[in-house]
Structures are given as structure tokens and as C-alpha cells.
Amino acid sequence: MKPARRVTIGCIAMAVTITAALAMASHRGARLKADTTYGAARHSPLTRESLTGSFDAGIRNVVVQWDPRDPRSPDARRAALMAFVYETYDASAWIPQSLFDSNFITQAVAGDIETIVSERAGLVRWRDNPLVPAFGMAPNADSGSPLRWTVNCLTCHMAEIDGVAYFGAGTKTFDDVWLGEALKRLTNEPWRGRLRGTRDYDVAQQANRILNSHHHDKIDSLTRGRSTAFAASHVEFFMRQHGGQMPGVADVGRGDVKTPPLWHAAAKLPVGRWYTDGSFHGRLPLMATSMELEKDRPFDALVSVVVPRIKDEFDTVITRLRPPPYPYAIDRALADRGRMLFESRELGCATCHGTYDGRGNVDWPGAHRDVGTDRARLDVVSDGFIAAFDHSPLAAEGSLRRSHGYAATPLTGVWANFPYLHNGSVPTLYDLLGPAAERPRLFEVMAARALDRQRVGQPLARDPVEARLSEAERLRRHGQDRNWFNTARPGSSNGGHDFWRYIGTNENRLALIEYLKTL
């Protein structure tokens, strides 16, 4: 089967497709509350007052785990959380709601709301919020302009597991390729032409221009649910230094990775080495600000708006998060045995991964080791990337250096941080702690919305019949499908971190897994 052409979308694609989905759902007769603002033909801007009034009800079923030592009042934490959820960074790129409020949109993208938002886009719907359709979408509240949307950190830092939304967890299912194809259609003619003569026409035209002018082949993930953010940073820094010209395809590395959880920030803060390879050295991981550069913003906006606000978000929200507790029963006796193994000199787990208090905190040593895992992401940090970074204003906030190995990641909330290894190539802890040669070579990305409680991680497939097929048959059926993770793809190897010779028995493996549930 010929692979689909991949199109880099930047961040605004998420907002476009989700908004379109909801407009189409309304067109198909979905009954929304009378005061819902994203239904058909409702362009009035949202107000900060209306967002505030719906916020408590909106987050009542979201798992947000604060540090119990946080001295702030509940009202202060709530205010910080709401500011984070609806942050726009004074965006320069917006998607007008009016683009999706006519029946013609159903000709461009088809499907009901659940199919489009949850299945095709792979995002977490905000079911308890009648005003905002999905986590990570931020409206132009109190702007005086018609309703428009941008996106923020939560598009990539929310996950749904067993039907529950976990704040700060890395996305597991987001599909950038499908969104990109949809976005290019929706912001192009003839659909955009329906807005001709309005200010929204210019807004949609600007979005389409940004998408096309910021496209680079190496920013296209090979598998849904994986991030190419570091490669995107290289591209954006290079473009600012070279008058909008992009680096050559061969000059940008290919290193798709999974998105880490926000609660790891508390563990990494004392060490000051960030991202999966620890290549960014600084007080905070401010490479994240380059997300806004994909929206065609200048360095001046990064310095004056984005960097100060992300610093504030780390101080008020991100570093105060702790991992969500494992939501099911734990065999405490078995977990105690697992803790002794974890901390033993023979296994040496704690030497690299740190020691844990069982309350979401870790004394993390900041170890970065080469344990034989796929090195493609390490190679993304090239001399060219470092030179481009050094000419950016972020060089005043830290340094970018090549690393010789990946971070021995903090294991706080490890039960929710599947699939495992830096590239998300191992579906369960059971597979990770067993012989590397026995790890699955193929598994379905969308199955990550369910937790395999025995192996701790995701099932091989959503359909149990598929999961029972031989691996050879699954590879024959789905090996070329980017909805399935195939370890044969570049940067996707599941090798390395093989400690089975020390773990030795299945009893020891199960004890370690039980202990890891408690972290």
C-alpha cells in the first residue's frame, strides 16, 4: 500500500479540525445546550466570565494531582490552573469559527464528532465543558472579535486512560498527518472562499500560508502518537537565521519520540537537564517555546510574551504537579518485594532512576546513559542544530549540547507513561522488563486508551481477535499502517535497556511491576 503523503501542520491544525468536527456534529443534528457557543452559526466571542463560570464543572472528572505540600489555597491553585488551560500566548495565528459554520464543510471532512475528534485526530474531548470542545483549545476570550481558536500545551499533555482524562500526561494517540491533510483542505479554496469579504477570510488565508511556509519533511511523524518537536525547533531556529529559508532535509535529524508527562518536571528541576536526551541545560525546558515559532511568530514575541508566560506556568502549575496514583488495587506485599529488588545493588535500578517516597516524589540522580536503545533522537542534536540554537534568544536561557545517552527517566507515574522507552516502542512494563528479543514488533496506537492491568501498559490491539493473531499476520495486515507502531521504522527500534539477565525470573518481574505501580 502506498503511504499517505505527510504534511507538517504546526500547532494550529489541531484547533481547526476539532472545531470543524464540532460544527459538523451540529450540522448532523447533534443536540447541544442552548448556550453552547461552538454550534452552527454562533460566532460571538467567549468571555472570561463565561469560561470561569463553567470551569469547576468542566474539570470535575479530570485527574489533576497537586503536590500536597503546595502551600497555596485551593482558589489560588484553581486560578493558576485555569490560566494554564486557557493560555493563548497572545497568538498571532487564529482559526475562525465561521469557517466551519456552514454545511459545505461536510464536503471537505466527513465523520461524526466522536470519530473525528477522538478517533481520527486522537485528541481528548472535554466532555464536561459546553464551551470548549477539547483540551488544548483556547478561544479569543474578551477580544471583541468573532469567535476564533488557537491551541496550547494541553493538546500534547493530556491523555485518556480507561475513559478518564489525566492532566499533564503525554498524548498517546494524536495523529498529525490526518489533521494536516484536513487543515490544508479546510483553509484552502473553495472552502475559504465562502468567507470572502470578511475579516475571517484573511485569518483563514493566513493560517494556510503558515502551514505551507513552515512545512519540512522531517517534522512529519512516522507513527501517530509520536512527537517531532525537537526537529521542528531546529527548523524554526534555522529559518529565523536564514531569512525564512529552510534547512535541507538531510540536515535535520529524524527522531520521533513519545511526549513526556508534565509531572516529570519536578524531578528534573534540581538537575537542570531537559528532554529525553538531556541536551538542553538550563533552569527550565524553554525549547518548548518554539511551539509558537511554528505559528510564524518572530523572536521578539518569544522574548517578550512566550518565554515569560511559560516560565510563570512552570512556577505556578507544572513543577507543582505530581503523578496520578495508580487507580486500581495493588498487592502491597508483592510491591514491597519489588521495592527491595529495585533498590538492590544486584539490579541497580535506583542507581539510575532514583529513590522514591511513594507519594509522587523522587530523588532523581539525573543519570543519562547509553543502554543500547535507538540513537536516532540523540543524533537530532547536530552541529547545525546547535549553531541555529546559539543564534536564537533561547541561548540566553540555557545551552544545547550533544548527549551521549538518554535520560534514565524519572519513574513517577510510570504506570501512566506507557508505551515505554524514549520512542514509545515497548507497549508494557512486562515487555520492557523481559528479554528484549521477545518484545512485540507491532502494536496498535489507539489501543493506548486502555490499560492492561496485568502487564501495565497498553494492549497490543483494541480488538482482542487481532491481539490473538500471530505477530507475522499482524505485520502482514498492519505493518505499513501509521496507526500501528512498527519497530522497523527509522528511529523506532525497541532494542536496548535489556536487564533480563539480572531480573532472571518471571516472579521477580511481576514483583518489580507491582512496585512500579506505587511510584
XYZ file of C-alpha atoms in Angstrom:
519
model
C 0.000 0.000 0.000
C 1.391 3.387 -0.960
C 1.954 5.515 2.167
C -0.061 8.698 2.510
C 1.723 11.963 1.763
C 2.657 13.535 5.074
C 2.108 17.219 5.711
C 3.509 19.156 8.630
C 0.730 21.048 10.329
C 2.175 23.041 13.209
C 0.005 23.512 16.240
C -2.944 25.362 14.722
C -4.060 22.279 12.810
C -5.423 20.763 15.982
C -7.777 23.656 16.589
C -9.034 23.678 13.011
C -10.011 20.069 12.814
C -11.573 19.853 16.249
C -13.629 22.976 15.619
C -14.677 21.594 12.263
C -15.699 18.342 13.875
C -17.972 20.064 16.322
C -19.525 22.228 13.651
C -20.183 19.134 11.557
C -21.666 17.341 14.539
C -24.069 20.231 14.974
C -24.958 20.048 11.281
C -25.711 16.340 11.629
C -28.267 17.105 14.283
C -26.247 16.783 17.439
C -28.183 18.471 20.198
C -26.022 20.877 22.137
C -27.091 23.022 25.054
C -28.831 26.220 24.078
C -25.972 28.365 25.344
C -23.248 26.386 23.533
C -21.076 28.798 21.576
C -19.465 26.415 19.106
C -22.678 25.232 17.443
C -23.624 26.248 13.913
C -23.812 29.960 13.126
C -22.693 31.107 16.585
C -19.696 33.398 16.122
C -19.907 35.521 19.273
C -16.661 35.570 21.249
C -16.468 33.814 24.580
C -15.906 35.883 27.691
C -13.521 35.260 30.528
C -16.543 35.367 32.837
C -18.272 32.520 30.977
C -15.090 30.422 30.967
C -14.667 30.981 34.691
C -18.283 30.069 35.403
C -18.002 26.711 33.626
C -14.504 25.778 34.805
C -15.241 23.899 38.029
C -17.854 21.715 36.372
C -15.548 21.226 33.417
C -12.694 19.769 35.468
C -14.720 17.734 37.946
C -13.830 14.455 36.216
C -10.248 15.369 35.280
C -7.444 13.886 37.385
C -5.154 16.741 38.473
C -2.645 15.769 41.159
C -1.114 18.679 43.056
C 1.892 18.425 45.366
C 0.300 18.042 48.824
C 2.994 20.368 50.196
C 1.804 23.206 47.939
C 1.009 25.996 50.461
C -1.410 27.849 48.189
C -5.134 27.947 48.780
C -7.480 25.895 46.573
C -8.647 29.143 44.963
C -5.078 30.112 44.094
C -4.385 26.690 42.550
C -7.639 26.852 40.621
C -6.778 30.294 39.225
C -3.350 29.087 38.122
C -4.845 26.005 36.518
C -7.460 27.965 34.633
C -4.869 30.434 33.340
C -2.804 27.481 32.100
C -5.749 25.744 30.448
C -6.836 28.843 28.508
C -3.429 30.410 27.780
C -3.143 31.792 24.225
C 0.306 33.460 24.434
C -1.303 36.390 22.564
C -1.380 34.192 19.476
C -0.755 35.614 16.028
C -2.448 32.711 14.235
C -6.130 32.017 14.833
C -8.741 29.750 13.261
C -12.122 31.449 12.763
C -15.182 29.546 13.916
C -17.106 30.911 10.950
C -15.048 28.756 8.602
C -16.891 25.716 9.938
C -20.378 27.025 10.487
C -21.813 26.243 7.052
C -22.944 22.937 5.624
C -20.283 22.991 2.915
C -17.675 21.877 5.431
C -19.080 18.349 5.408
C -17.840 18.044 1.827
C -14.232 18.524 2.944
C -14.071 16.294 6.013
C -16.569 13.587 6.916
C -17.448 11.909 10.161
C -19.348 12.445 13.381
C -17.862 14.284 16.348
C -16.592 11.193 18.173
C -14.984 9.777 15.036
C -13.253 12.993 14.049
C -12.064 14.299 17.397
C -11.369 11.073 19.251
C -10.550 8.576 16.523
C -9.076 10.450 13.584
C -7.462 13.334 15.439
C -6.773 11.268 18.536
C -7.317 14.122 20.989
C -9.009 14.162 24.391
C -12.521 15.573 24.202
C -13.604 17.882 27.001
C -16.976 16.291 27.539
C -17.893 18.246 30.673
C -17.247 21.642 29.118
C -20.096 23.046 26.965
C -17.944 25.970 25.807
C -14.662 24.399 24.665
C -14.669 21.176 22.648
C -11.301 19.629 23.501
C -8.385 20.030 25.885
C -5.750 22.347 24.471
C -8.128 24.617 22.549
C -8.096 28.226 23.695
C -10.593 30.866 22.486
C -10.013 34.583 21.951
C -11.914 35.458 25.122
C -12.842 39.108 25.702
C -11.257 40.121 22.391
C -14.273 41.843 20.884
C -13.703 39.843 17.686
C -15.740 36.937 16.329
C -15.001 33.557 17.921
C -11.573 32.197 16.969
C -9.316 29.464 18.291
C -5.681 28.737 18.960
C -4.010 25.892 20.831
C -1.661 25.466 23.774
C 0.307 22.877 25.744
C -2.634 20.647 26.628
C -3.110 19.399 23.083
C 0.007 17.288 23.729
C -0.129 16.955 27.515
C -3.479 15.282 28.144
C -4.254 11.581 27.849
C -7.330 9.431 28.257
C -6.884 6.071 30.008
C -9.844 3.792 30.677
C -12.195 6.690 29.973
C -10.523 9.084 32.429
C -8.722 12.297 31.415
C -5.317 12.735 33.086
C -3.981 16.289 33.243
C -0.312 16.530 32.269
C 0.040 13.031 30.812
C 1.716 12.854 27.416
C -0.591 12.311 24.463
C -0.694 8.730 23.227
C -2.910 8.907 20.148
C -2.636 12.297 18.408
C -2.430 11.971 14.583
C -0.612 14.907 12.992
C -0.791 13.555 9.437
C -4.571 13.232 9.291
C -5.001 16.662 10.846
C -2.580 18.188 8.388
C -4.414 16.871 5.369
C -7.743 18.077 6.774
C -6.375 21.508 7.616
C -4.924 22.148 4.198
C -8.299 21.411 2.630
C -10.303 23.475 5.085
C -8.220 26.643 4.868
C -7.792 26.489 1.099
C -10.185 27.286 -1.731
C -13.028 26.679 -2.323
C -13.899 26.423 1.370
C -12.086 29.587 2.414
C -13.788 31.464 -0.428
C -17.124 31.234 1.394
C -15.734 33.826 3.823
C -14.574 36.273 1.151
C -15.259 39.862 2.098
C -14.950 39.214 5.830
C -12.060 39.565 8.244
C -12.258 35.828 8.845
C -11.253 35.210 5.228
C -7.919 36.916 5.900
C -7.463 34.918 9.112
C -8.044 31.613 7.285
C -5.741 32.658 4.449
C -3.016 33.477 6.972
C -3.372 30.032 8.559
C -2.999 28.336 5.189
C 0.070 30.421 4.359
C 1.725 29.493 7.651
C 1.130 25.800 7.110
C 2.703 25.826 3.690
C 5.625 28.085 4.556
C 6.586 26.021 7.627
C 6.437 22.574 6.070
C 9.505 20.347 6.377
C 9.577 16.615 5.723
C 11.457 15.737 8.919
C 8.703 17.188 11.109
C 6.250 14.569 9.888
C 5.909 11.785 12.440
C 6.123 8.273 11.034
C 3.632 6.932 13.574
C 0.663 8.679 15.159
C 1.079 9.492 18.817
C 4.771 10.418 18.418
C 6.379 13.866 18.537
C 8.957 15.502 16.290
C 9.137 18.705 18.339
C 12.923 18.846 18.586
C 13.362 18.583 14.822
C 10.739 21.319 14.471
C 12.773 23.560 16.781
C 15.817 23.082 14.556
C 13.801 24.095 11.501
C 12.307 27.179 13.142
C 15.611 28.462 14.548
C 17.305 27.940 11.181
C 14.534 29.796 9.336
C 14.881 32.884 11.555
C 18.633 32.929 10.933
C 18.326 32.460 7.142
C 15.535 34.800 6.150
C 12.797 32.167 6.065
C 14.830 29.582 4.150
C 14.520 26.035 5.489
C 17.394 23.663 6.222
C 17.904 20.801 3.800
C 16.043 17.575 4.514
C 19.318 15.729 5.101
C 20.446 18.404 7.582
C 17.579 17.770 10.035
C 17.513 14.618 12.151
C 14.745 12.033 12.334
C 13.939 11.101 15.922
C 10.253 10.528 16.728
C 9.607 10.268 20.461
C 6.691 9.947 22.815
C 5.507 13.039 24.689
C 6.638 13.042 28.344
C 4.321 13.825 31.272
C 4.459 17.287 32.804
C 4.865 15.894 36.312
C 8.439 14.824 35.499
C 9.428 18.496 35.673
C 9.505 18.426 39.482
C 12.092 15.636 39.430
C 14.257 17.189 36.725
C 14.231 20.745 38.089
C 17.169 20.281 40.529
C 19.303 18.689 37.789
C 18.550 21.214 35.039
C 18.853 18.783 32.115
C 15.761 18.502 29.969
C 14.060 16.451 27.266
C 14.560 12.795 26.569
C 18.291 13.157 25.916
C 19.085 15.861 28.465
C 20.593 18.002 25.708
C 19.033 21.259 26.918
C 20.803 22.600 30.025
C 19.027 25.363 31.899
C 16.661 26.162 34.741
C 13.587 25.310 32.647
C 12.991 23.407 29.366
C 12.342 26.506 27.302
C 12.810 24.774 23.955
C 9.050 24.296 24.356
C 8.562 27.951 23.472
C 9.483 27.191 19.852
C 5.956 25.782 19.509
C 4.905 29.392 18.995
C 7.517 29.905 16.263
C 5.591 27.369 14.176
C 2.786 29.919 14.192
C 5.080 32.317 12.312
C 5.921 34.467 15.305
C 9.157 36.473 15.497
C 11.847 36.078 18.111
C 10.723 39.367 19.692
C 7.357 37.817 20.594
C 9.151 34.801 22.016
C 11.220 37.001 24.329
C 8.546 39.471 25.360
C 5.488 37.194 25.663
C 6.003 33.453 25.336
C 9.118 32.877 27.452
C 7.875 34.918 30.463
C 4.477 33.185 30.424
C 5.905 29.684 30.134
C 8.272 30.467 32.999
C 5.246 31.506 35.028
C 3.414 28.297 34.056
C 6.299 26.210 35.324
C 6.370 28.102 38.609
C 2.599 28.083 39.204
C 1.463 24.778 37.672
C 3.934 22.398 36.063
C 6.542 21.997 38.815
C 3.739 21.686 41.379
C 2.171 18.676 39.669
C 2.638 15.173 40.985
C 1.804 11.881 39.266
C -1.706 10.447 39.439
C -1.912 7.421 41.750
C -2.473 4.025 40.210
C -6.295 3.745 40.099
C -6.660 0.023 40.838
C -5.763 -2.410 43.602
C -2.097 -3.041 44.434
C -0.685 -6.163 46.100
C 1.313 -4.414 48.826
C 3.265 -7.475 49.890
C 4.364 -8.135 46.328
C 5.161 -4.437 45.863
C 7.381 -4.475 48.960
C 9.320 -7.368 47.479
C 9.605 -5.442 44.242
C 10.950 -2.402 46.068
C 13.754 -4.471 47.594
C 14.677 -5.751 44.140
C 14.510 -2.244 42.654
C 16.813 -0.824 45.319
C 19.171 -3.806 45.406
C 22.758 -3.495 44.298
C 22.342 -6.514 42.031
C 19.664 -4.913 39.827
C 20.827 -1.328 40.263
C 17.525 0.266 39.167
C 17.683 3.005 41.796
C 21.231 3.939 40.813
C 19.985 5.441 37.553
C 16.267 6.028 38.160
C 16.438 7.350 41.733
C 14.757 6.570 45.046
C 11.056 7.186 45.691
C 8.977 8.106 48.721
C 5.738 6.549 47.463
C 3.996 9.943 47.484
C 4.949 11.042 43.988
C 8.398 12.377 44.814
C 11.816 11.116 43.732
C 15.437 11.901 44.465
C 16.459 11.742 40.815
C 20.204 11.473 40.120
C 19.959 12.886 36.609
C 21.690 9.909 35.005
C 21.947 9.883 31.198
C 23.175 6.552 29.885
C 23.650 4.669 26.656
C 21.806 1.406 27.323
C 21.614 0.326 23.705
C 18.332 1.990 22.740
C 17.676 3.543 19.325
C 20.016 6.524 18.952
C 18.155 8.420 16.198
C 16.791 11.026 18.620
C 20.307 11.639 20.016
C 21.507 12.437 16.507
C 18.835 15.111 16.034
C 21.087 17.431 18.067
C 23.616 18.097 15.314
C 26.241 20.809 14.861
C 23.772 22.607 12.602
C 21.017 22.484 15.209
C 23.350 23.769 17.910
C 24.525 26.626 15.670
C 20.912 27.604 14.897
C 20.036 27.464 18.591
C 23.041 29.591 19.538
C 21.754 32.346 17.246
C 18.342 32.336 18.934
C 17.319 34.269 22.044
C 16.897 30.973 23.899
C 20.691 30.777 24.114
C 20.368 33.344 26.915
C 18.204 30.873 28.850
C 20.370 27.755 28.542
C 22.653 25.738 26.314
C 22.115 22.943 23.796
C 24.746 20.201 23.889
C 25.020 16.744 22.429
C 24.288 13.949 24.862
C 25.893 10.520 24.946
C 22.734 8.806 26.158
C 19.101 9.177 27.099
C 17.802 10.174 30.482
C 17.152 7.343 32.906
C 13.706 8.858 33.133
C 12.018 9.523 36.478
C 9.542 6.730 37.142
C 6.947 8.801 38.967
C 3.589 7.877 37.473
C 5.270 5.265 35.282
C 2.069 3.224 35.153
C 0.502 6.041 33.071
C 3.575 6.812 30.984
C 3.229 3.951 28.514
C 4.317 2.902 25.946
C 7.890 2.713 27.176
C 11.410 3.810 26.182
C 12.006 7.290 24.788
C 10.363 6.476 21.451
C 7.366 4.630 22.896
C 8.437 1.371 21.253
C 7.560 -1.075 24.063
C 3.858 -1.419 24.943
C 4.063 -2.691 28.552
C 6.318 -2.879 31.590
C 6.074 -6.650 31.327
C 7.687 -6.487 27.883
C 10.250 -3.892 28.978
C 11.461 -5.952 31.931
C 11.581 -9.212 29.997
C 14.014 -10.391 27.313
C 14.421 -7.682 24.670
C 14.230 -10.257 21.880
C 10.665 -11.128 22.930
C 9.275 -7.578 22.746
C 6.408 -7.064 20.279
C 7.374 -5.610 16.917
C 3.933 -4.180 16.172
C 1.090 -2.771 18.277
C -1.913 -0.537 17.686
C -1.503 3.065 18.808
C -5.183 3.660 19.585
C -5.162 0.711 21.991
C -3.270 3.021 24.371
C -6.589 4.391 25.608
C -6.987 1.228 27.665
C -4.737 -0.019 30.459
C -3.541 -3.619 30.534
C -3.592 -4.079 34.298
C -1.626 -7.306 34.338
C 1.274 -6.238 32.138
C 0.851 -2.490 32.911
C 0.771 -0.592 29.658
C -1.349 -0.836 26.579
C -2.894 -3.866 24.850
C -1.431 -4.984 21.526
C -4.692 -4.139 19.771
C -8.151 -2.814 20.558
C -9.786 -5.878 19.048
C -8.974 -9.000 21.120
C -9.217 -11.065 17.944
C -6.421 -9.001 16.391
C -4.346 -9.350 19.536
C -4.560 -13.145 19.345
C -3.281 -13.286 15.769
C 0.316 -14.243 15.176
C 2.713 -11.328 15.006
C 3.557 -12.264 11.425
C -0.105 -11.963 10.476
C -0.488 -8.613 12.244
C 2.599 -7.342 10.421
C 1.159 -8.507 7.118
C -2.125 -6.688 7.808
C -0.899 -3.524 9.508
C 2.857 -3.194 9.054
C 2.523 -0.173 6.736
C -0.282 1.486 8.738
C 0.868 4.501 10.772
C -1.968 3.775 13.207
C 0.198 0.852 14.300
C 3.670 1.254 15.813
C 6.153 -0.771 13.766
C 9.612 -1.130 15.303
C 11.141 -1.499 11.813
C 10.587 2.195 11.038
C 13.503 4.637 11.325
C 14.054 5.709 14.924
C 11.551 3.124 16.203
C 13.705 0.237 17.406
C 12.613 -1.433 20.649
C 16.064 -2.750 21.487
C 18.227 -1.864 24.472
C 17.556 -1.455 28.196
C 17.731 -5.264 28.481
C 18.168 -6.252 32.138
C 16.555 -9.662 31.989
C 19.839 -11.353 32.852
C 19.681 -9.590 36.239
C 15.911 -9.881 36.793
C 16.106 -13.533 35.929
C 12.637 -14.873 36.754
C 9.043 -14.037 35.992
C 8.370 -13.815 39.738
C 10.923 -11.034 40.051
C 9.496 -9.282 37.011
C 5.966 -9.309 38.459
C 7.231 -8.020 41.804
C 9.004 -5.121 40.118
C 5.882 -4.257 38.138
C 3.794 -4.230 41.308
C 6.270 -1.866 42.959
C 6.330 0.433 39.944
C 2.565 0.871 40.285
C 3.181 2.629 43.607
C 5.512 5.357 42.298
